[in-house]
CSV table of N, CA and C in Angstrom, one decimal:
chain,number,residue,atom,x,y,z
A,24,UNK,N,0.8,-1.2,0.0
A,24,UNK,CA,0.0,0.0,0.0
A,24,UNK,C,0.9,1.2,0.0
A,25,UNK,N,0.6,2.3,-1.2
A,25,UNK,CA,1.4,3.3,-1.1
A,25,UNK,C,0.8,3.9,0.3
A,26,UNK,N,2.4,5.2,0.8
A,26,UNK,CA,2.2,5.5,1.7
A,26,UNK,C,3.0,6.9,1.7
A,27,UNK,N,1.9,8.1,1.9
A,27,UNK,CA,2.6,9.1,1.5
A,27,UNK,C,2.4,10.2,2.9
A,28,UNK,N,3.7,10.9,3.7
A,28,UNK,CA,3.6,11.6,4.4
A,28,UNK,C,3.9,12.7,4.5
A,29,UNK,N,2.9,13.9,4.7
A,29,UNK,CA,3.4,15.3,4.4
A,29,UNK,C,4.4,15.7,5.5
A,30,UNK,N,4.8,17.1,5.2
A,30,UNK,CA,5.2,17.4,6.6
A,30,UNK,C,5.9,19.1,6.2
A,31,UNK,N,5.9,19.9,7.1
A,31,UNK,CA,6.5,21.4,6.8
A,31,UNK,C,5.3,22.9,6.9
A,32,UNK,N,4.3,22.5,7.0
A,32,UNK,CA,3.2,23.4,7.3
A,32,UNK,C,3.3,23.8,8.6
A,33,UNK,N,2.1,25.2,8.6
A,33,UNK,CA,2.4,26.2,9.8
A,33,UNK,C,2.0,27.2,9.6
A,34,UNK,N,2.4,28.6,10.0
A,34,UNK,CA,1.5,29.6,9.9
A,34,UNK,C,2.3,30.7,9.6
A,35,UNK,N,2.1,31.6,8.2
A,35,UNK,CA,3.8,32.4,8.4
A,35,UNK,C,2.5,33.9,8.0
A,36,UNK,N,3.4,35.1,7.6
A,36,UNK,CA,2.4,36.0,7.0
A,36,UNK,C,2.4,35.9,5.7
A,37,UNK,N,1.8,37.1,5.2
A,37,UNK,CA,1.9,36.8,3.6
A,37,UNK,C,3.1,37.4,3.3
A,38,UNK,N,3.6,36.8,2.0
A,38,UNK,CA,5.4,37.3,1.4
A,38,UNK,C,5.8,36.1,1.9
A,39,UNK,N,5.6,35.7,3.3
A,39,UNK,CA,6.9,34.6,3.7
A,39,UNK,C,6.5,33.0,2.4
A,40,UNK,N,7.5,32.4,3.4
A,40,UNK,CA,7.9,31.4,2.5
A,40,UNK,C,7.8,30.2,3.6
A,41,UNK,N,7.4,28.5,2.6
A,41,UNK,CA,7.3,27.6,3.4
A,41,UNK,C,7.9,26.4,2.3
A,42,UNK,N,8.3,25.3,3.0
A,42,UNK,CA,8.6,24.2,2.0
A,42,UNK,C,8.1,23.0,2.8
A,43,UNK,N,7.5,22.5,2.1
A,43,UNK,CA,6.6,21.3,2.3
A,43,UNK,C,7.4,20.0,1.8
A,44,UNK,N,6.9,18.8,2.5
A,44,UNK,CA,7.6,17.9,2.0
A,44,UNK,C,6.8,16.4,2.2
A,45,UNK,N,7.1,15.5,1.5
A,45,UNK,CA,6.1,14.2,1.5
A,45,UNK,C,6.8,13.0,1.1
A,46,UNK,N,7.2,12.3,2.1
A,46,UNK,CA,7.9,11.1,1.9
A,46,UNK,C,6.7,9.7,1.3
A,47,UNK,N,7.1,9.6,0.7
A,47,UNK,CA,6.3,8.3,-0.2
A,47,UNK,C,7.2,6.8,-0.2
A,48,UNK,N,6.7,6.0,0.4
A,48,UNK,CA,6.9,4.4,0.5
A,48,UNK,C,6.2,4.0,-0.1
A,49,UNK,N,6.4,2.5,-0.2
A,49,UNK,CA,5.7,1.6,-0.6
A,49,UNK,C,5.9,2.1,-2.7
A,50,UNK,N,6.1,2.4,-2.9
A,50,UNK,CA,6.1,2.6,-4.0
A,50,UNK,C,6.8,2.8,-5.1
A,51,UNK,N,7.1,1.7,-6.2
A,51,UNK,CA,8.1,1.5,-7.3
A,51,UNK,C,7.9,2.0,-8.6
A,52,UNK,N,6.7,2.1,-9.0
A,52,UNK,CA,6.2,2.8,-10.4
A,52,UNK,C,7.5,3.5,-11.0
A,53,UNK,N,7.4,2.8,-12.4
A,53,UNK,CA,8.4,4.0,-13.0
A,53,UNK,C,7.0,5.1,-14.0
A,54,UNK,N,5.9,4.8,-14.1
A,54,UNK,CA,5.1,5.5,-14.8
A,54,UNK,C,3.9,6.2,-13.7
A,55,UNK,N,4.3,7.6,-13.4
A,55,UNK,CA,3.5,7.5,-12.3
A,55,UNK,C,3.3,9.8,-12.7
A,56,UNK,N,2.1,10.1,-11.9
A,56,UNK,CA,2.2,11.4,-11.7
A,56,UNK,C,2.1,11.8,-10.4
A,57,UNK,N,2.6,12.6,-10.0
A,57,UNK,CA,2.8,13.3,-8.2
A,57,UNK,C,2.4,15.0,-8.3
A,58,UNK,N,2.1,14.9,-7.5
A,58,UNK,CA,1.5,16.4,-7.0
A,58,UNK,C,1.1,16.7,-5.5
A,59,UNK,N,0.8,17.8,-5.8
A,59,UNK,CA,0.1,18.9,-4.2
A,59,UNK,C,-1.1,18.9,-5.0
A,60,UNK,N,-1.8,18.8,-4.0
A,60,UNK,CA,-3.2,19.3,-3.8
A,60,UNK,C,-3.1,20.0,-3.1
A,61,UNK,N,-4.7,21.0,-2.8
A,61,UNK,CA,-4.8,21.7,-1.3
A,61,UNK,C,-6.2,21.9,-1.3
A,62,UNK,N,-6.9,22.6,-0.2
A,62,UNK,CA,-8.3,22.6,0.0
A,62,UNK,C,-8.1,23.4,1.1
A,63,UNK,N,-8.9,24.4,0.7
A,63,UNK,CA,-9.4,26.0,1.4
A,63,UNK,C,-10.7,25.6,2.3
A,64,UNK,N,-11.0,26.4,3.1
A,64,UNK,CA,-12.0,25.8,4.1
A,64,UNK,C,-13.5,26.2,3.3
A,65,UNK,N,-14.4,25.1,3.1
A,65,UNK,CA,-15.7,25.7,2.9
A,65,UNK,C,-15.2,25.5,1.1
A,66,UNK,N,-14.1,25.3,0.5
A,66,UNK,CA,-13.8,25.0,-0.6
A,66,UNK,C,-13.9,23.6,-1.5
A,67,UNK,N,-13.4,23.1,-2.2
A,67,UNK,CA,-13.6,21.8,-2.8
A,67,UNK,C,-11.9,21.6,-3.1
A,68,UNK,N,-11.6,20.9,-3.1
A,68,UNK,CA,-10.0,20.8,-3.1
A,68,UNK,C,-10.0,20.7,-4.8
A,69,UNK,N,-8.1,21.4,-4.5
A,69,UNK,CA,-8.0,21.6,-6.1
A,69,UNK,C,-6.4,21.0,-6.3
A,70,UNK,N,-5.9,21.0,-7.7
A,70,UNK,CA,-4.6,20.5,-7.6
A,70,UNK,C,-3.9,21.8,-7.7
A,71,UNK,N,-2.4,21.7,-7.2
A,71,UNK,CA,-1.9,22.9,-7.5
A,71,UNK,C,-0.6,23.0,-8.1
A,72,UNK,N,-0.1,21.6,-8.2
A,72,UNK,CA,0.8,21.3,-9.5
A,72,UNK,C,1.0,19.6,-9.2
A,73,UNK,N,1.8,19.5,-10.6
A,73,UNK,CA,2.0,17.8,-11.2
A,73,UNK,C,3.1,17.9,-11.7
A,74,UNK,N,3.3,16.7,-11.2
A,74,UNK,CA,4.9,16.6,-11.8
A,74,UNK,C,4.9,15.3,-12.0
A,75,UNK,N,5.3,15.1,-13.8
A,75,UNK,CA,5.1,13.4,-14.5
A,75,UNK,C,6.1,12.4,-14.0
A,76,UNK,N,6.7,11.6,-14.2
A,76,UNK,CA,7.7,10.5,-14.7
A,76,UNK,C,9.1,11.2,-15.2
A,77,UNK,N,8.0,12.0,-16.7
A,77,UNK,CA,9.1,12.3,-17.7
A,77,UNK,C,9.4,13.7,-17.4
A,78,UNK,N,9.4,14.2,-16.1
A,78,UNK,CA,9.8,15.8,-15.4
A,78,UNK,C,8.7,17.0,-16.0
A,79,UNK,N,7.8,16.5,-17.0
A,79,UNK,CA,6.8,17.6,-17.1
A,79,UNK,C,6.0,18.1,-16.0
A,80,UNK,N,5.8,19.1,-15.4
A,80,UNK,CA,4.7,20.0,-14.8
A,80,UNK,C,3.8,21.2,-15.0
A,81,UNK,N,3.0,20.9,-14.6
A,81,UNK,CA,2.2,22.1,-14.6
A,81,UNK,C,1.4,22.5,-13.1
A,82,UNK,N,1.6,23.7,-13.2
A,82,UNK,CA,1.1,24.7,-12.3
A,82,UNK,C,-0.1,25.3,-12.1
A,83,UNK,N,-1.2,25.1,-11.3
A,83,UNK,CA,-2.3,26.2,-11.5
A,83,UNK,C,-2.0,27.6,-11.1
A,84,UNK,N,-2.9,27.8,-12.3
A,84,UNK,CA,-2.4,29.6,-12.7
A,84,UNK,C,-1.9,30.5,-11.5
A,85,UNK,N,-2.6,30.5,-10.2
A,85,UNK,CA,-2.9,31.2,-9.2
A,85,UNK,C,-1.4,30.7,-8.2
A,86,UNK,N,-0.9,30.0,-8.7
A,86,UNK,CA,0.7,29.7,-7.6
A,86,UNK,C,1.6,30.1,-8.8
A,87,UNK,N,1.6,29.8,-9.8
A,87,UNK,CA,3.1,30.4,-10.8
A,87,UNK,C,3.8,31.4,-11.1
A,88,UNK,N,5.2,31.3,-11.0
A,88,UNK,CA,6.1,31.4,-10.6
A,88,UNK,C,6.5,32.1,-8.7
A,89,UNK,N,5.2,31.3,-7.8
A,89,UNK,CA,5.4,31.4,-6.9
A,89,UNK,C,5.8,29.9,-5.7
A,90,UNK,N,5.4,29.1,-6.5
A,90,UNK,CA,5.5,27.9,-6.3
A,90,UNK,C,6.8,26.7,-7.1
A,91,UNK,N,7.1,26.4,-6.6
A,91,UNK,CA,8.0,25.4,-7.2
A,91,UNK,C,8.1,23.7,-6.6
A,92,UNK,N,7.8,22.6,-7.7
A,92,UNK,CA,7.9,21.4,-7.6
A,92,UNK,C,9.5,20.8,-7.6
A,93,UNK,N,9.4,20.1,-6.4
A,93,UNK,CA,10.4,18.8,-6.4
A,93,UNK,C,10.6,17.9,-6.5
A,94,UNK,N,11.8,17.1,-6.7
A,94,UNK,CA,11.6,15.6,-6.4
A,94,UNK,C,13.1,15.2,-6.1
A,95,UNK,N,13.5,14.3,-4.8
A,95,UNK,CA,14.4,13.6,-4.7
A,95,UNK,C,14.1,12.2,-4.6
A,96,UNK,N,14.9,11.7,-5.8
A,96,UNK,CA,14.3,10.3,-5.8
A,96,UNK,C,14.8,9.2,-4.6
A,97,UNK,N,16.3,9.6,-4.7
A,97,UNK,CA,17.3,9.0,-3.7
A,97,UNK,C,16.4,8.9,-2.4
A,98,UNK,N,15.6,10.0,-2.4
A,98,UNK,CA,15.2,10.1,-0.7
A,98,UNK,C,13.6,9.8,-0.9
A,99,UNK,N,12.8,9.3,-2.0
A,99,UNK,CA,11.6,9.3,-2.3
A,99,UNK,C,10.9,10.5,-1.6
A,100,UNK,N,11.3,11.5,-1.9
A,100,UNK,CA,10.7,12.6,-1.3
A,100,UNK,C,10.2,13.8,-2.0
A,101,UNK,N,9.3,14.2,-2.0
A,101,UNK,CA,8.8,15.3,-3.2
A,101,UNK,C,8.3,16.7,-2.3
A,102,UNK,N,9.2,18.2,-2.5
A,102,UNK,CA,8.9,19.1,-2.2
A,102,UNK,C,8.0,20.2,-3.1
A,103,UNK,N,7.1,20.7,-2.2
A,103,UNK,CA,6.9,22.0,-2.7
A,103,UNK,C,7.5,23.3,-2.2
A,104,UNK,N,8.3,24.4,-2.8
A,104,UNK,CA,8.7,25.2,-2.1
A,104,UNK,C,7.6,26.4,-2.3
A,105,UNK,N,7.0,27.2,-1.9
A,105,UNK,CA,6.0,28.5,-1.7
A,105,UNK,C,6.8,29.4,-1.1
A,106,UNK,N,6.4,30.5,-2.4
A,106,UNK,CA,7.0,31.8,-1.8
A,106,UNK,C,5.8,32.9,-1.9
A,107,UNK,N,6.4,34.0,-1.3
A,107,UNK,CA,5.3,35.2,-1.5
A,107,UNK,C,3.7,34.3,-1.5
A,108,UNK,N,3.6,33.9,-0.4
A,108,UNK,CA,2.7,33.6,0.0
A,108,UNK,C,1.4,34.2,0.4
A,109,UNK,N,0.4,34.1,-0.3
A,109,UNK,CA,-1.0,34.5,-0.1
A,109,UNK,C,-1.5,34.4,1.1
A,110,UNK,N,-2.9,34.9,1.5
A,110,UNK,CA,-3.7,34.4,2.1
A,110,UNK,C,-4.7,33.4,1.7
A,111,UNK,N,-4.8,33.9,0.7
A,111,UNK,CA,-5.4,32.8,-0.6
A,111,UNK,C,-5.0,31.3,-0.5
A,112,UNK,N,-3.5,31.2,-0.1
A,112,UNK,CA,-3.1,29.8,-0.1
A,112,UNK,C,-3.3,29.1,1.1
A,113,UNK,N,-4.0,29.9,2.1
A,113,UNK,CA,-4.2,29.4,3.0
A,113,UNK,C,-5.0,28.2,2.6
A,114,UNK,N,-4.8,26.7,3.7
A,114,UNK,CA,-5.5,25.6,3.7
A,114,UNK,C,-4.9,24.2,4.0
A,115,UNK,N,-5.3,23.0,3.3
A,115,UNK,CA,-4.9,21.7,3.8
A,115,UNK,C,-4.0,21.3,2.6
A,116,UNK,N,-2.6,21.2,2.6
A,116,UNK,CA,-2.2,20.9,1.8
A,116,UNK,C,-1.5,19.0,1.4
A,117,UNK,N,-1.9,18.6,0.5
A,117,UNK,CA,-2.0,17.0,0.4
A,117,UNK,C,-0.7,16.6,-0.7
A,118,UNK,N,-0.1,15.9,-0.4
A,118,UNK,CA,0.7,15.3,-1.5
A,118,UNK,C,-0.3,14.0,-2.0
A,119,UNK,N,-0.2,14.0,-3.1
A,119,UNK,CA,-0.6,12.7,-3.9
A,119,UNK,C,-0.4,12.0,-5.4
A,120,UNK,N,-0.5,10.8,-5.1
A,120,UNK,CA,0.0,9.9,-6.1
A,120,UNK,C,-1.1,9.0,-6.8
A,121,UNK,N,-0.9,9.6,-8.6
A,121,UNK,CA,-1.7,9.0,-9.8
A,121,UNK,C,-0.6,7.9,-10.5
A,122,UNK,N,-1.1,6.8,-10.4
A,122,UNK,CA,-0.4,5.4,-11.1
A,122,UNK,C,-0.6,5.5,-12.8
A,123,UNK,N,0.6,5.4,-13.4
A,123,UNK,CA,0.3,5.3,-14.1
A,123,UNK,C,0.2,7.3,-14.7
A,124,UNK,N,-0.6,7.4,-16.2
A,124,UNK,CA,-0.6,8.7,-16.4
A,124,UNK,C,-0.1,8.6,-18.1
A,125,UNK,N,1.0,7.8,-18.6
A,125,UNK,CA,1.6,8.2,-19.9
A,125,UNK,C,1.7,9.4,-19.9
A,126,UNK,N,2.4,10.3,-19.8
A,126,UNK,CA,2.9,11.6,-20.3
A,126,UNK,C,1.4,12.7,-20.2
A,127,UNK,N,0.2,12.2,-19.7
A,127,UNK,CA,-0.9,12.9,-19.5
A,127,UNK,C,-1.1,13.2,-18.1
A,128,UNK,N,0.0,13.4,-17.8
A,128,UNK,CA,-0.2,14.3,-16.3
A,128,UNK,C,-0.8,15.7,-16.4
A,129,UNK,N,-0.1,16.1,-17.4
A,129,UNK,CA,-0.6,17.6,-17.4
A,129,UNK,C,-2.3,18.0,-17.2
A,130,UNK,N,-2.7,17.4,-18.2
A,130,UNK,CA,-4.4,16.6,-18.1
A,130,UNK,C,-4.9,16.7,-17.0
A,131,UNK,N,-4.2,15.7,-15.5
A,131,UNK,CA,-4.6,15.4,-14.5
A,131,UNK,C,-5.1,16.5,-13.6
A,132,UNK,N,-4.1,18.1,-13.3
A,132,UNK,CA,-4.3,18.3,-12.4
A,132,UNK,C,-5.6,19.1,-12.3
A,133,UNK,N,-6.5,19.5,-13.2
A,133,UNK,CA,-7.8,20.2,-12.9
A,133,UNK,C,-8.6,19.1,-12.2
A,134,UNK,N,-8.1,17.6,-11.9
A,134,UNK,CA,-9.1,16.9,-11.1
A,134,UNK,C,-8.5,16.0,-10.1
A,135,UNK,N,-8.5,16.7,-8.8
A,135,UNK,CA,-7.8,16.0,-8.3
A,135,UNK,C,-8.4,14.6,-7.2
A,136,UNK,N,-9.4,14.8,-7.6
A,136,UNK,CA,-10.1,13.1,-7.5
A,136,UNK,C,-9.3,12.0,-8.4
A,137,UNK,N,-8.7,12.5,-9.3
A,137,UNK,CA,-8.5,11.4,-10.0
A,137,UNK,C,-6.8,11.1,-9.3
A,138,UNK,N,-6.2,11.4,-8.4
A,138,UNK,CA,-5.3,10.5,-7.9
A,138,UNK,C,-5.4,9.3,-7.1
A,139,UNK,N,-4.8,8.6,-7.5
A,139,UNK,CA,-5.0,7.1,-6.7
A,139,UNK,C,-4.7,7.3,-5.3
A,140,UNK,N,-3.3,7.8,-4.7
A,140,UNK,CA,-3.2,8.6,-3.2
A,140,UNK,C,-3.3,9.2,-3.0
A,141,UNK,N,-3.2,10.0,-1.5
A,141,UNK,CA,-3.3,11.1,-0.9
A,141,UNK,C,-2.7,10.7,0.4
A,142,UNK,N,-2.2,11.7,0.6
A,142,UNK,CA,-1.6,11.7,2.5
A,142,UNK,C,-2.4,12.4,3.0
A,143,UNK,N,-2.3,12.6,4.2
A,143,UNK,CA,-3.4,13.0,5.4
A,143,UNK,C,-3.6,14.8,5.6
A,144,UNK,N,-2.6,15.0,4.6
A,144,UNK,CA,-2.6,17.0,4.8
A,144,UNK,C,-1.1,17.6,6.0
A,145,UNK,N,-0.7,18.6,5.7
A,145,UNK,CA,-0.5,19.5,6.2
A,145,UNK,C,-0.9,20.7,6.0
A,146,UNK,N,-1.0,21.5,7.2
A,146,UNK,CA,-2.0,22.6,7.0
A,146,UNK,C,-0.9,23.7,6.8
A,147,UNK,N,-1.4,24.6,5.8
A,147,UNK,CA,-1.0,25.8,5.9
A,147,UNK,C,-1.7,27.0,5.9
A,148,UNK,N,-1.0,27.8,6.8
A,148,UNK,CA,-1.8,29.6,7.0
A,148,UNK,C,-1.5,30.4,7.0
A,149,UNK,N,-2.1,31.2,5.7
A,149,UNK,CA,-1.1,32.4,5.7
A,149,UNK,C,-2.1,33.6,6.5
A,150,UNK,N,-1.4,34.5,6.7
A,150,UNK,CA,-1.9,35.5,7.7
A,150,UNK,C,-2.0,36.8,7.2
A,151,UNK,N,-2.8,38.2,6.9
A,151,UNK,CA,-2.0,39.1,6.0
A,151,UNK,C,-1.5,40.4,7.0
């Protein structure tokens, strides 16, 4: 059973900066898509980037070029770094994993039901 654990949330103002991070076990896929989700209170959770196999990502509009995707494979670990942080971005932030994908990650993240995992959240809050 994959197994994915967030960790780096907290509470900063807006401008500051946070880096999130999600260790993932159980898991060998060489064809696979990863991402952040998040979910605003009273909101519907949304994706807010993907990152394929083949290093493609995409970003929703509302984090770019304030957000940045990671991956260390060595450490199965996948960061988000956030900068200039909103209050907007405030919420529950989820790492998750889509099996599979062929190069149609990009596709994926307007629906982020469609990942096969999800970790349990870290929260983030920004303050203004």
């Amino acid at each position: 059973q994959v197994q994915l654990v967030e960790s780096g949330g907290g509470s900063v103002q807006a401008g500051g900066s946070l880096r999130l991070s999600c260790v993932v076990s159980e898991f060998t896929g060489s064809d696979y898509c990863m991402g952040w989700l998040r979910q605003a209170p009273g909101k519907e959770r949304e994706g807010v980037v993907v990152l394929g196999s083949d290093g493609q990502t995409r970003y929703a509009e509302s984090v770019k070029g304030r957000f940045t995707i990671a991956q260390d494979s060595a450490k199965n670990t996948l960061y988000l770094e956030m900068n200039s942080l909103k209050p907007d971005d405030t919420g529950m932030y989820y790492c998750a994993v889509h099996i599979g994908g062929g190069g149609h990650c990009y596709y994926i993240l307007p629906y982020p039901d469609d990942f096969h995992y999800r970790g349990q959240g870290t929260q983030v809050t920004v303050s203004s």
